[in-house]
Amino acid sequence: MQTLRATLAAAVLGGGALAPATHAAEFHLFVRCTGTLSASGKSKPGHLDLALRDNNTTALIARSNVLPKGERLLYTQTPTSYTMVYKLRQPGARYHHDWLNGAWVIWQPNLKRLATIRLAIDRQEGELEGELLDFNDELIGTMQMACDKADPDALPEPKL
């Protein structure tokens, strides 16, 4: 009986020791992009950091001033690119992210009509191209960024 308890305790402790390693390894690629967001002849600097997960094709927005941080997007991987779409809530819905009600709309009022953001990252060149579309799928802005692969070990430690 003591041997069985010792074996179970060792299995529980061993499984607990593996849990943080599997959690940290859930993303296979970290990408840092910097560039510009343009709408109606005006442009603004932008940045976007993504963490991509291979097993379920999820991209996490880790840091950004062009998309809401913490959102998860589904991406499609092809031999040449990663593509993803971010859909905003319908008009009249309450937004919980200040990025839409804040700096974007102040510098470009046309972005109040923003409904969809389509992104494509070229895997060979590392260039991100994005389209900002209104509710009628008409182009109201673009994003152009250069992306680099980031080393997850070089990312800053969480403060909390």
Tab-separated table of C-alpha atoms in Angstrom:
chain	number	residue	atom	x	y	z
A	1	MET	CA	0.000	0.000	0.000
A	2	GLN	CA	2.865	2.404	0.851
A	3	THR	CA	4.470	1.659	-2.521
A	4	LEU	CA	1.238	2.495	-4.355
A	5	ARG	CA	0.922	5.812	-2.453
A	6	ALA	CA	4.550	6.692	-3.180
A	7	THR	CA	4.072	5.895	-6.867
A	8	LEU	CA	0.912	8.039	-7.089
A	9	ALA	CA	2.599	10.920	-5.256
A	10	ALA	CA	5.592	10.773	-7.598
A	11	ALA	CA	3.284	10.754	-10.640
A	12	VAL	CA	1.338	13.780	-9.367
A	13	LEU	CA	4.536	15.702	-8.587
A	14	GLY	CA	6.076	14.745	-11.924
A	15	GLY	CA	2.959	15.839	-13.815
A	16	GLY	CA	2.908	19.151	-11.909
A	17	ALA	CA	6.520	19.802	-12.837
A	18	LEU	CA	5.699	19.334	-16.520
A	19	ALA	CA	2.657	21.645	-16.526
A	20	PRO	CA	4.552	24.976	-16.675
A	21	ALA	CA	6.769	23.717	-19.505
A	22	THR	CA	3.819	22.715	-21.650
A	23	HIS	CA	2.039	26.012	-20.931
A	24	ALA	CA	5.096	28.040	-21.951
A	25	ALA	CA	5.532	26.010	-25.135
A	26	GLU	CA	1.974	26.464	-26.409
A	27	PHE	CA	3.043	29.123	-28.954
A	28	HIS	CA	5.549	28.137	-31.633
A	29	LEU	CA	6.242	31.521	-33.255
A	30	PHE	CA	6.487	35.085	-31.955
A	31	VAL	CA	6.347	37.905	-34.522
A	32	ARG	CA	7.064	41.629	-34.002
A	33	CYS	CA	5.798	44.052	-36.666
A	34	THR	CA	6.280	47.809	-37.022
A	35	GLY	CA	5.086	50.145	-39.734
A	36	THR	CA	2.223	52.492	-40.555
A	37	LEU	CA	-1.535	52.580	-40.650
A	38	SER	CA	-2.944	54.872	-43.375
A	39	ALA	CA	-6.443	56.192	-44.003
A	40	SER	CA	-7.639	59.030	-46.296
A	41	GLY	CA	-4.145	60.325	-46.996
A	42	LYS	CA	-3.073	60.436	-43.326
A	43	SER	CA	-0.802	57.910	-41.659
A	44	LYS	CA	0.172	56.952	-38.138
A	45	PRO	CA	2.930	54.673	-36.787
A	46	GLY	CA	1.776	51.254	-35.692
A	47	HIS	CA	3.101	48.118	-34.026
A	48	LEU	CA	1.752	44.597	-33.671
A	49	ASP	CA	3.224	41.657	-31.746
A	50	LEU	CA	1.666	38.248	-32.398
A	51	ALA	CA	2.144	34.837	-30.810
A	52	LEU	CA	1.107	32.012	-33.137
A	53	ARG	CA	0.035	28.575	-31.987
A	54	ASP	CA	0.554	25.746	-34.480
A	55	ASN	CA	-1.754	23.062	-33.098
A	56	ASN	CA	-5.013	25.029	-33.485
A	57	THR	CA	-3.959	27.944	-35.758
A	58	THR	CA	-4.626	30.637	-33.156
A	59	ALA	CA	-2.801	33.974	-33.123
A	60	LEU	CA	-2.726	35.963	-29.869
A	61	ILE	CA	-2.310	39.740	-30.075
A	62	ALA	CA	0.378	40.219	-27.433
A	63	ARG	CA	1.028	43.957	-27.899
A	64	SER	CA	-0.404	46.441	-30.386
A	65	ASN	CA	-1.692	49.918	-31.044
A	66	VAL	CA	-3.651	48.832	-34.142
A	67	LEU	CA	-5.588	45.821	-32.756
A	68	PRO	CA	-6.922	45.120	-29.250
A	69	LYS	CA	-4.343	43.389	-27.049
A	70	GLY	CA	-5.340	39.963	-25.770
A	71	GLU	CA	-7.681	39.104	-28.648
A	72	ARG	CA	-7.260	35.748	-30.360
A	73	LEU	CA	-7.571	35.381	-34.121
A	74	LEU	CA	-7.724	32.270	-36.254
A	75	TYR	CA	-5.086	32.255	-38.963
A	76	THR	CA	-4.596	30.267	-42.142
A	77	GLN	CA	-1.083	29.106	-42.923
A	78	THR	CA	0.020	28.603	-46.501
A	79	PRO	CA	3.549	27.990	-47.806
A	80	THR	CA	3.830	31.733	-48.546
A	81	SER	CA	1.797	33.540	-45.883
A	82	TYR	CA	-0.194	33.693	-42.663
A	83	THR	CA	-3.613	35.295	-43.175
A	84	MET	CA	-6.137	36.348	-40.532
A	85	VAL	CA	-9.298	38.432	-40.188
A	86	TYR	CA	-10.483	40.530	-37.234
A	87	LYS	CA	-14.206	41.408	-37.206
A	88	LEU	CA	-15.437	44.247	-35.029
A	89	ARG	CA	-18.791	44.190	-33.290
A	90	GLN	CA	-21.850	45.502	-35.113
A	91	PRO	CA	-22.754	49.207	-34.792
A	92	GLY	CA	-24.473	50.085	-31.562
A	93	ALA	CA	-22.626	47.419	-29.575
A	94	ARG	CA	-20.623	48.620	-26.600
A	95	TYR	CA	-16.854	48.491	-27.088
A	96	HIS	CA	-14.698	47.446	-24.167
A	97	HIS	CA	-11.439	48.410	-25.855
A	98	ASP	CA	-10.426	52.072	-25.729
A	99	TRP	CA	-8.311	51.720	-28.888
A	100	LEU	CA	-11.383	52.220	-31.085
A	101	ASN	CA	-12.856	55.122	-29.113
A	102	GLY	CA	-9.498	56.788	-28.572
A	103	ALA	CA	-6.540	57.681	-30.736
A	104	TRP	CA	-7.671	55.997	-33.980
A	105	VAL	CA	-10.846	57.988	-34.413
A	106	ILE	CA	-9.296	61.278	-33.311
A	107	TRP	CA	-6.763	61.322	-36.138
A	108	GLN	CA	-9.095	59.810	-38.754
A	109	PRO	CA	-12.903	60.060	-38.316
A	110	ASN	CA	-13.541	57.632	-41.228
A	111	LEU	CA	-12.362	54.823	-38.940
A	112	LYS	CA	-15.662	55.101	-37.042
A	113	ARG	CA	-17.044	52.955	-39.897
A	114	LEU	CA	-14.370	50.258	-39.385
A	115	ALA	CA	-15.855	46.743	-39.450
A	116	THR	CA	-13.148	44.305	-40.597
A	117	ILE	CA	-9.358	44.155	-40.612
A	118	ARG	CA	-7.708	41.645	-42.960
A	119	LEU	CA	-4.033	40.834	-42.442
A	120	ALA	CA	-1.503	38.842	-44.442
A	121	ILE	CA	2.102	38.249	-43.367
A	122	ASP	CA	4.457	37.139	-46.131
A	123	ARG	CA	6.500	34.265	-44.655
A	124	GLN	CA	9.525	34.759	-46.916
A	125	GLU	CA	9.808	38.578	-46.891
A	126	GLY	CA	8.365	39.249	-43.430
A	127	GLU	CA	6.040	41.973	-44.712
A	128	LEU	CA	2.564	42.523	-43.303
A	129	GLU	CA	-0.151	43.999	-45.470
A	130	GLY	CA	-3.538	44.857	-44.033
A	131	GLU	CA	-6.851	46.218	-45.252
A	132	LEU	CA	-9.300	48.174	-43.110
A	133	LEU	CA	-12.838	47.716	-44.404
A	134	ASP	CA	-16.182	49.298	-43.530
A	135	PHE	CA	-19.513	47.443	-43.136
A	136	ASN	CA	-19.968	47.442	-46.938
A	137	ASP	CA	-16.506	45.856	-47.414
A	138	GLU	CA	-15.172	49.089	-48.925
A	139	LEU	CA	-11.530	49.947	-48.283
A	140	ILE	CA	-11.092	52.813	-45.793
A	141	GLY	CA	-7.448	52.269	-44.826
A	142	THR	CA	-4.336	50.118	-45.115
A	143	MET	CA	-1.533	48.790	-42.925
A	144	GLN	CA	2.058	48.255	-44.086
A	145	MET	CA	4.531	46.732	-41.631
A	146	ALA	CA	7.852	44.918	-41.541
A	147	CYS	CA	7.857	41.837	-39.323
A	148	ASP	CA	10.657	39.941	-37.614
A	149	LYS	CA	10.666	36.666	-35.767
A	150	ALA	CA	11.120	37.289	-32.039
A	151	ASP	CA	12.969	35.046	-29.610
A	152	PRO	CA	10.542	34.118	-26.788
A	153	ASP	CA	13.457	34.001	-24.323
A	154	ALA	CA	14.294	37.656	-25.128
A	155	LEU	CA	10.746	38.877	-24.385
A	156	PRO	CA	10.363	40.792	-21.104
A	157	GLU	CA	9.220	38.936	-18.002
A	158	PRO	CA	5.664	39.634	-16.809
A	159	LYS	CA	5.504	42.250	-14.056
A	160	LEU	CA	2.726	40.488	-12.146
